[in-house]
Amino acid sequence: MNISLESIAGASMSYEHGESHAEKVLSNGDVYVGDFNGLLPHGMGRYTWLNGTIYDGQWEKNKITGRGKILWPSGAAYEGEISGGFLHGSGSLFGFDGSVYKGSWMMNRQHGKGIKTYSNLDEYDGFWREGLQEGFGTHKWSNGNTYSGNWKSGKMSGKGVMKWSNGDLFDGDWLDGLENGSGYYKYADGSLYVGIWSRGLKDGHGTFFPTGSRTPCQLTYSKSIVCGNKVQSLGPASFFSNEGPVSKMLSKRSTVNRWSMNGCLRSTKRISHRPSSLDGIWNVNDACVSSSSENTSRTLCSTDESQLELLDDRILVYDREYMQGVLITERMRYCDFGRPQRAKWHCKMSKQPKRPGETIYGGHRSYYLMLNLQLGIRYTVGKITPVPMREVRSSDFGRRARIQMYFPSRGSQFTPPHNSVGFFWKDYCPMVFRNLREMFKIDAADYMMSVCGGDGLKELSSPGKSGSIFYLSQDERFLIKTLRKYELKILLKMLPNYYGHVGAYENTLITKFFGLHRLTIKGRKVRFVVMGNMFRTELRIHRRYDLKGSSHGRSTSKHNINENTTLKDLDLSYVFNLEKSWRESLFRQISLDCKFLESQSIIDYSMLLGLHFRAPEHLKAYSKSQNLLKHSANSADDNADIQLRDEVKTPPKGLRLVAHEPSSVSSLPGSHIRGSTLRASAADNKEVDLLLPGTGRLRVQLGVNMPAEANWKPLHNKGLHSAEFNPVEVYDVVLYFGIIDILQEYNMTKKFEHCCKSLKCDPLSISAVAPKMYSKRFVEFLEKVFPD
């Protein structure tokens, strides 16, 4: 509502209170009555628009500035501070729907501290940022639920406490409105689960305390609630009091505490919290005494005081392991905390599965490099975005199409001051990459917030031989890779054809590029390319592979393998069965992409494959059978082994596909999302979504959220994990994949490498082969991975 009354000077005027107060009727029918300074409104005045909107308040040199009141024809009203025609400062907005906001504003948006009461009687009291809840705040729902904690972009994110009207309470980490990370869940009946959550589901190890159990130690939570620079800590009483800490958080402050739980605790919408037992899984140690199976039912069904007295200082707990909300294993044990040597025993919660990357902080070796990179991207993206969209020209490509700028630390006429050393910045082909971001539906503001936001970047170690350094944005949408000089030249050389290829084929599997830059700091040149992160997914990636189709040196050390380890061709022990039409679409696109790469003389590219294993009921039987097979190894009953193998053969239940509903899935384009939604014969050849009970509904695209059936079948005789799996294993999996590392030409160096390695090993087994042979071998290998 930025108002300027330039036409007032020529309007008719009738004076009522001398020359300083008058009424002006504009040619468009609007009316101003109030004070003037010369010919400009200045002081108190009332402006009425032809549509019925009214402003009554202060003016400053033809601008609505100061305190005033606005009335809209809809019935909405605002009263408070205004600056330059914008709601800016403190003020109250009364919505036409009955909602009320009282607090701070910035440029027509809620920004700062404020309280909003919604039309449905919900209430939020806390901090806002550009119209969305961000920072510390408390939301009270009309149904009695209450959340107090941190928010980000309008969703619960960070540390927080949710108390439901039924008495349940969760205290821990949140992400995008779902429990995600470490925390504890206290049920209304007094039972307690401490563990790890992943996007609203229990995921990993945790410990359950039944109703009536005493906790072995005082449990306090790490940085429970952060408000500004203060911390609202949740004390141990929150475990045992129905009152909880929610109503006292804003008034109670204490120092930061950590989960202090060493030894017994080992990780989300609500899963049944009642004790359940999987036979034969027990543990005995110096502090924990296992129970016989015949007493299990009595222990599980009763927790009265007489039993607790018999246990003395032993605490009944259940160690559990979940996979995406499904209980996989459980063991019951009694922990003895009464022994003198264990007097200081305390439990430590197991860590959440480590996320990749090391956060770059002040003093980190890459800190100033990160600051300069972020400043340069913010500058060039901000400079090119306002330029009207147009088709790219030949002059937009090549090394001469660039933006160059020097950023002195003290700032200049064109650049802001900064806290790093001065540096030179070069942005290659800015118009091309601007159009690519538009083509890939990446919003410029979101891009800058993700890469250049205040949260910083994370540094990854390089999984390959190139020696490149990888940086990951905090929201994990974008990957920034350092390039060698020859790689930058290759990308600039192939960029015109790359632009045409990704524009022609919206389902291309080739890496998405969003920017190409160079920093020069004290004579040292560092080149970067910004790419989409294929593993920024709604589901957790349990296993990842880098597949080239070659076999020489394509295996990974058996030691220290975890979810973040990238395995190779010889490590793959599965084949994946896709729906027939999906397989046809996949290899049609792979063929097109490989022909493009072959035309550019590119080799050494690979298929990056991520697997999310679901947790169907048969996995429980498998976990149980593995344990019972050990117990039956010394048994004379050979039928037990046959029975257990038959049990493992039970096929998975499959993943459910439903008709695609755009309103039911996320419409926000990801940095790895492709064009169209896949169709399935099971849904009458309609576009489909993947429905995962308890997790959500996911849009199925080529290489994104693709359900498949994984069968154990080593593709090479030297399969790394072939001894670890039963050949009858069948899993439901969700696949994520794409083609990466496309910046290696088959040049003289690679030809020489081919000649040298061919003397020692099979020429067809090495990676360095001619582009046509590389493409053929790559496709043939993937045809084995995704059999017909």
PDB file of C-alpha atoms in Angstrom, residues 514-700:
ATOM      1  CA  PHE A 514      22.965 -24.154 -11.325  1.00  0.00           C
ATOM      2  CA  GLY A 515      26.069 -21.965 -11.375  1.00  0.00           C
ATOM      3  CA  LEU A 516      29.761 -21.829 -12.305  1.00  0.00           C
ATOM      4  CA  HIS A 517      32.101 -19.495 -10.430  1.00  0.00           C
ATOM      5  CA  ARG A 518      35.731 -18.678  -9.655  1.00  0.00           C
ATOM      6  CA  LEU A 519      37.290 -17.067  -6.589  1.00  0.00           C
ATOM      7  CA  THR A 520      40.756 -15.548  -6.517  1.00  0.00           C
ATOM      8  CA  ILE A 521      42.157 -14.985  -3.021  1.00  0.00           C
ATOM      9  CA  LYS A 522      45.736 -13.749  -2.688  1.00  0.00           C
ATOM     10  CA  GLY A 523      46.592 -15.198  -6.095  1.00  0.00           C
ATOM     11  CA  ARG A 524      45.023 -18.602  -5.440  1.00  0.00           C
ATOM     12  CA  LYS A 525      42.202 -19.513  -7.832  1.00  0.00           C
ATOM     13  CA  VAL A 526      39.364 -21.781  -6.691  1.00  0.00           C
ATOM     14  CA  ARG A 527      36.687 -22.875  -9.178  1.00  0.00           C
ATOM     15  CA  PHE A 528      33.224 -24.045  -8.140  1.00  0.00           C
ATOM     16  CA  VAL A 529      30.151 -25.544  -9.740  1.00  0.00           C
ATOM     17  CA  VAL A 530      26.780 -25.627  -7.930  1.00  0.00           C
ATOM     18  CA  MET A 531      24.750 -28.805  -8.515  1.00  0.00           C
ATOM     19  CA  GLY A 532      21.574 -30.444  -7.278  1.00  0.00           C
ATOM     20  CA  ASN A 533      21.927 -32.972  -4.453  1.00  0.00           C
ATOM     21  CA  MET A 534      20.282 -36.213  -5.562  1.00  0.00           C
ATOM     22  CA  PHE A 535      20.102 -37.507  -2.001  1.00  0.00           C
ATOM     23  CA  ARG A 536      18.089 -34.638  -0.552  1.00  0.00           C
ATOM     24  CA  THR A 537      15.107 -36.954  -0.236  1.00  0.00           C
ATOM     25  CA  GLU A 538      11.988 -37.350   1.873  1.00  0.00           C
ATOM     26  CA  LEU A 539      13.135 -40.862   2.841  1.00  0.00           C
ATOM     27  CA  ARG A 540      16.338 -41.889   4.529  1.00  0.00           C
ATOM     28  CA  ILE A 541      19.010 -43.359   2.238  1.00  0.00           C
ATOM     29  CA  HIS A 542      20.235 -46.617   3.786  1.00  0.00           C
ATOM     30  CA  ARG A 543      22.737 -47.630   1.112  1.00  0.00           C
ATOM     31  CA  ARG A 544      24.368 -45.755  -1.772  1.00  0.00           C
ATOM     32  CA  TYR A 545      26.331 -46.973  -4.799  1.00  0.00           C
ATOM     33  CA  ASP A 546      28.502 -45.415  -7.507  1.00  0.00           C
ATOM     34  CA  LEU A 547      28.149 -47.649 -10.595  1.00  0.00           C
ATOM     35  CA  LYS A 548      30.304 -47.336 -13.729  1.00  0.00           C
ATOM     36  CA  GLY A 549      30.029 -50.783 -15.267  1.00  0.00           C
ATOM     37  CA  SER A 550      33.765 -51.468 -14.929  1.00  0.00           C
ATOM     38  CA  SER A 551      35.299 -53.934 -12.486  1.00  0.00           C
ATOM     39  CA  HIS A 552      38.967 -53.020 -12.067  1.00  0.00           C
ATOM     40  CA  GLY A 553      39.370 -51.376  -8.644  1.00  0.00           C
ATOM     41  CA  ARG A 554      35.613 -51.062  -8.235  1.00  0.00           C
ATOM     42  CA  SER A 555      35.204 -52.302  -4.656  1.00  0.00           C
ATOM     43  CA  THR A 556      35.192 -50.694  -1.209  1.00  0.00           C
ATOM     44  CA  SER A 557      37.026 -51.667   1.935  1.00  0.00           C
ATOM     45  CA  LYS A 558      34.916 -53.783   4.271  1.00  0.00           C
ATOM     46  CA  HIS A 559      35.839 -51.667   7.272  1.00  0.00           C
ATOM     47  CA  ASN A 560      33.775 -48.784   8.666  1.00  0.00           C
ATOM     48  CA  ILE A 561      30.930 -49.045   6.179  1.00  0.00           C
ATOM     49  CA  ASN A 562      27.895 -46.987   7.160  1.00  0.00           C
ATOM     50  CA  GLU A 563      24.950 -45.251   5.528  1.00  0.00           C
ATOM     51  CA  ASN A 564      27.191 -42.449   4.236  1.00  0.00           C
ATOM     52  CA  THR A 565      29.692 -44.799   2.592  1.00  0.00           C
ATOM     53  CA  THR A 566      29.518 -44.818  -1.199  1.00  0.00           C
ATOM     54  CA  LEU A 567      29.922 -48.406  -2.417  1.00  0.00           C
ATOM     55  CA  LYS A 568      30.964 -49.482  -5.911  1.00  0.00           C
ATOM     56  CA  ASP A 569      30.162 -51.954  -8.663  1.00  0.00           C
ATOM     57  CA  LEU A 570      31.669 -55.069  -7.053  1.00  0.00           C
ATOM     58  CA  ASP A 571      29.876 -54.294  -3.793  1.00  0.00           C
ATOM     59  CA  LEU A 572      26.402 -54.431  -5.345  1.00  0.00           C
ATOM     60  CA  SER A 573      24.583 -57.630  -4.392  1.00  0.00           C
ATOM     61  CA  TYR A 574      21.076 -56.780  -5.589  1.00  0.00           C
ATOM     62  CA  VAL A 575      19.074 -56.516  -8.755  1.00  0.00           C
ATOM     63  CA  PHE A 576      15.984 -54.334  -8.879  1.00  0.00           C
ATOM     64  CA  ASN A 577      12.702 -55.257 -10.519  1.00  0.00           C
ATOM     65  CA  LEU A 578      10.764 -52.292 -11.844  1.00  0.00           C
ATOM     66  CA  GLU A 579       7.393 -52.083 -13.502  1.00  0.00           C
ATOM     67  CA  LYS A 580       7.853 -52.866 -17.182  1.00  0.00           C
ATOM     68  CA  SER A 581       6.808 -49.436 -18.457  1.00  0.00           C
ATOM     69  CA  TRP A 582       9.128 -47.749 -15.942  1.00  0.00           C
ATOM     70  CA  ARG A 583      12.060 -49.880 -17.056  1.00  0.00           C
ATOM     71  CA  GLU A 584      11.376 -48.965 -20.667  1.00  0.00           C
ATOM     72  CA  SER A 585      11.252 -45.265 -19.803  1.00  0.00           C
ATOM     73  CA  LEU A 586      14.437 -45.600 -17.771  1.00  0.00           C
ATOM     74  CA  PHE A 587      16.518 -47.170 -20.509  1.00  0.00           C
ATOM     75  CA  ARG A 588      15.078 -44.878 -23.137  1.00  0.00           C
ATOM     76  CA  GLN A 589      16.364 -41.931 -21.108  1.00  0.00           C
ATOM     77  CA  ILE A 590      19.685 -43.622 -20.240  1.00  0.00           C
ATOM     78  CA  SER A 591      20.246 -44.255 -23.950  1.00  0.00           C
ATOM     79  CA  LEU A 592      19.561 -40.598 -24.803  1.00  0.00           C
ATOM     80  CA  ASP A 593      21.828 -39.338 -22.017  1.00  0.00           C
ATOM     81  CA  CYS A 594      24.649 -41.702 -22.950  1.00  0.00           C
ATOM     82  CA  LYS A 595      24.464 -40.674 -26.614  1.00  0.00           C
ATOM     83  CA  PHE A 596      24.778 -37.062 -25.546  1.00  0.00           C
ATOM     84  CA  LEU A 597      27.804 -37.799 -23.342  1.00  0.00           C
ATOM     85  CA  GLU A 598      29.354 -39.915 -26.085  1.00  0.00           C
ATOM     86  CA  SER A 599      28.951 -37.015 -28.533  1.00  0.00           C
ATOM     87  CA  GLN A 600      30.916 -34.840 -26.091  1.00  0.00           C
ATOM     88  CA  SER A 601      33.681 -37.513 -25.732  1.00  0.00           C
ATOM     89  CA  ILE A 602      32.864 -37.890 -22.024  1.00  0.00           C
ATOM     90  CA  ILE A 603      33.836 -40.974 -20.003  1.00  0.00           C
ATOM     91  CA  ASP A 604      34.147 -41.905 -16.296  1.00  0.00           C
ATOM     92  CA  TYR A 605      30.558 -40.915 -15.549  1.00  0.00           C
ATOM     93  CA  SER A 606      28.568 -43.136 -13.235  1.00  0.00           C
ATOM     94  CA  MET A 607      25.107 -43.912 -11.955  1.00  0.00           C
ATOM     95  CA  LEU A 608      24.698 -42.721  -8.373  1.00  0.00           C
ATOM     96  CA  LEU A 609      22.130 -45.057  -6.806  1.00  0.00           C
ATOM     97  CA  GLY A 610      20.499 -44.577  -3.399  1.00  0.00           C
ATOM     98  CA  LEU A 611      18.428 -47.277  -1.687  1.00  0.00           C
ATOM     99  CA  HIS A 612      15.785 -46.780   0.953  1.00  0.00           C
ATOM    100  CA  PHE A 613      14.832 -50.131   2.486  1.00  0.00           C
ATOM    101  CA  ARG A 614      11.297 -50.385   3.791  1.00  0.00           C
ATOM    102  CA  ALA A 615      10.575 -52.405   6.939  1.00  0.00           C
ATOM    103  CA  PRO A 616       7.828 -54.911   6.052  1.00  0.00           C
ATOM    104  CA  GLU A 617       6.728 -57.564   8.539  1.00  0.00           C
ATOM    105  CA  HIS A 618       8.996 -60.223   7.024  1.00  0.00           C
ATOM    106  CA  LEU A 619      12.047 -58.346   8.294  1.00  0.00           C
ATOM    107  CA  LYS A 620      10.933 -59.116  11.850  1.00  0.00           C
ATOM    108  CA  ALA A 621      10.914 -62.784  10.981  1.00  0.00           C
ATOM    109  CA  TYR A 622      14.332 -62.423   9.388  1.00  0.00           C
ATOM    110  CA  SER A 623      15.787 -60.696  12.449  1.00  0.00           C
ATOM    111  CA  LYS A 624      14.272 -63.327  14.690  1.00  0.00           C
ATOM    112  CA  SER A 625      15.441 -66.202  12.510  1.00  0.00           C
ATOM    113  CA  GLN A 626      19.037 -64.964  12.431  1.00  0.00           C
ATOM    114  CA  ASN A 627      19.134 -65.083  16.214  1.00  0.00           C
ATOM    115  CA  LEU A 628      17.350 -68.432  16.503  1.00  0.00           C
ATOM    116  CA  LEU A 629      19.586 -69.998  13.888  1.00  0.00           C
ATOM    117  CA  LYS A 630      22.519 -69.357  16.231  1.00  0.00           C
ATOM    118  CA  HIS A 631      20.691 -71.083  19.101  1.00  0.00           C
ATOM    119  CA  SER A 632      19.728 -74.010  16.887  1.00  0.00           C
ATOM    120  CA  ALA A 633      23.238 -74.504  15.500  1.00  0.00           C
ATOM    121  CA  ASN A 634      24.014 -77.043  18.222  1.00  0.00           C
ATOM    122  CA  SER A 635      20.530 -78.573  18.104  1.00  0.00           C
ATOM    123  CA  ALA A 636      19.766 -81.971  16.590  1.00  0.00           C
ATOM    124  CA  ASP A 637      16.474 -80.760  15.152  1.00  0.00           C
ATOM    125  CA  ASP A 638      17.291 -80.150  11.475  1.00  0.00           C
ATOM    126  CA  ASN A 639      13.671 -79.272  10.723  1.00  0.00           C
ATOM    127  CA  ALA A 640      14.098 -75.971  12.562  1.00  0.00           C
ATOM    128  CA  ASP A 641      16.582 -74.750   9.985  1.00  0.00           C
ATOM    129  CA  ILE A 642      14.256 -75.626   7.100  1.00  0.00           C
ATOM    130  CA  GLN A 643      11.318 -73.962   8.823  1.00  0.00           C
ATOM    131  CA  LEU A 644      13.251 -70.758   9.436  1.00  0.00           C
ATOM    132  CA  ARG A 645      14.468 -70.561   5.840  1.00  0.00           C
ATOM    133  CA  ASP A 646      10.895 -70.944   4.664  1.00  0.00           C
ATOM    134  CA  GLU A 647       9.928 -68.122   7.005  1.00  0.00           C
ATOM    135  CA  VAL A 648      12.479 -65.791   5.453  1.00  0.00           C
ATOM    136  CA  LYS A 649      11.163 -66.653   1.994  1.00  0.00           C
ATOM    137  CA  THR A 650       7.917 -64.910   2.817  1.00  0.00           C
ATOM    138  CA  PRO A 651       7.726 -62.258   0.096  1.00  0.00           C
ATOM    139  CA  PRO A 652       7.439 -58.579   0.988  1.00  0.00           C
ATOM    140  CA  LYS A 653       3.998 -57.064   0.932  1.00  0.00           C
ATOM    141  CA  GLY A 654       4.935 -54.529  -1.725  1.00  0.00           C
ATOM    142  CA  LEU A 655       4.653 -50.765  -1.862  1.00  0.00           C
ATOM    143  CA  ARG A 656       1.298 -49.195  -2.535  1.00  0.00           C
ATOM    144  CA  LEU A 657       0.728 -46.933  -5.527  1.00  0.00           C
ATOM    145  CA  VAL A 658      -2.256 -44.602  -5.683  1.00  0.00           C
ATOM    146  CA  ALA A 659      -3.533 -42.117  -8.259  1.00  0.00           C
ATOM    147  CA  HIS A 660      -1.510 -38.915  -8.300  1.00  0.00           C
ATOM    148  CA  GLU A 661      -3.054 -36.001  -6.437  1.00  0.00           C
ATOM    149  CA  PRO A 662      -1.034 -32.773  -6.797  1.00  0.00           C
ATOM    150  CA  SER A 663      -2.646 -31.304  -3.687  1.00  0.00           C
ATOM    151  CA  SER A 664      -1.556 -34.286  -1.556  1.00  0.00           C
ATOM    152  CA  VAL A 665       2.152 -34.251  -2.354  1.00  0.00           C
ATOM    153  CA  SER A 666       4.803 -31.585  -2.081  1.00  0.00           C
ATOM    154  CA  SER A 667       4.565 -29.202  -5.017  1.00  0.00           C
ATOM    155  CA  LEU A 668       7.918 -27.587  -4.254  1.00  0.00           C
ATOM    156  CA  PRO A 669      10.452 -28.561  -6.911  1.00  0.00           C
ATOM    157  CA  GLY A 670      13.576 -30.095  -5.423  1.00  0.00           C
ATOM    158  CA  SER A 671      17.081 -29.604  -6.720  1.00  0.00           C
ATOM    159  CA  HIS A 672      16.946 -33.178  -8.076  1.00  0.00           C
ATOM    160  CA  ILE A 673      13.267 -33.405  -9.096  1.00  0.00           C
ATOM    161  CA  ARG A 674      12.616 -34.273 -12.748  1.00  0.00           C
ATOM    162  CA  GLY A 675       9.811 -33.333 -15.088  1.00  0.00           C
ATOM    163  CA  SER A 676       6.830 -35.657 -15.308  1.00  0.00           C
ATOM    164  CA  THR A 677       5.087 -37.988 -12.875  1.00  0.00           C
ATOM    165  CA  LEU A 678       5.341 -41.671 -13.819  1.00  0.00           C
ATOM    166  CA  ARG A 679       2.313 -43.704 -14.848  1.00  0.00           C
ATOM    167  CA  ALA A 680       1.632 -47.248 -13.649  1.00  0.00           C
ATOM    168  CA  SER A 681      -0.362 -50.080 -15.199  1.00  0.00           C
ATOM    169  CA  ALA A 682      -1.684 -50.925 -11.729  1.00  0.00           C
ATOM    170  CA  ALA A 683      -3.477 -47.560 -11.754  1.00  0.00           C
ATOM    171  CA  ASP A 684      -4.940 -47.864 -15.279  1.00  0.00           C
ATOM    172  CA  ASN A 685      -1.892 -46.127 -16.735  1.00  0.00           C
ATOM    173  CA  LYS A 686      -2.526 -43.003 -14.664  1.00  0.00           C
ATOM    174  CA  GLU A 687       0.067 -40.867 -12.915  1.00  0.00           C
ATOM    175  CA  VAL A 688       0.801 -42.306  -9.477  1.00  0.00           C
ATOM    176  CA  ASP A 689       2.050 -41.416  -6.013  1.00  0.00           C
ATOM    177  CA  LEU A 690       3.813 -43.732  -3.606  1.00  0.00           C
ATOM    178  CA  LEU A 691       1.777 -44.126  -0.409  1.00  0.00           C
ATOM    179  CA  LEU A 692       3.806 -45.028   2.662  1.00  0.00           C
ATOM    180  CA  PRO A 693       1.624 -45.503   5.766  1.00  0.00           C
ATOM    181  CA  GLY A 694       2.877 -43.375   8.618  1.00  0.00           C
ATOM    182  CA  THR A 695       5.378 -41.573   6.401  1.00  0.00           C
ATOM    183  CA  GLY A 696       3.512 -39.738   3.720  1.00  0.00           C
ATOM    184  CA  ARG A 697       2.644 -39.575   0.065  1.00  0.00           C
ATOM    185  CA  LEU A 698       5.449 -39.136  -2.464  1.00  0.00           C
ATOM    186  CA  ARG A 699       5.382 -38.175  -6.124  1.00  0.00           C
ATOM    187  CA  VAL A 700       6.950 -40.907  -8.284  1.00  0.00           C
TER     188      VAL A 700
END
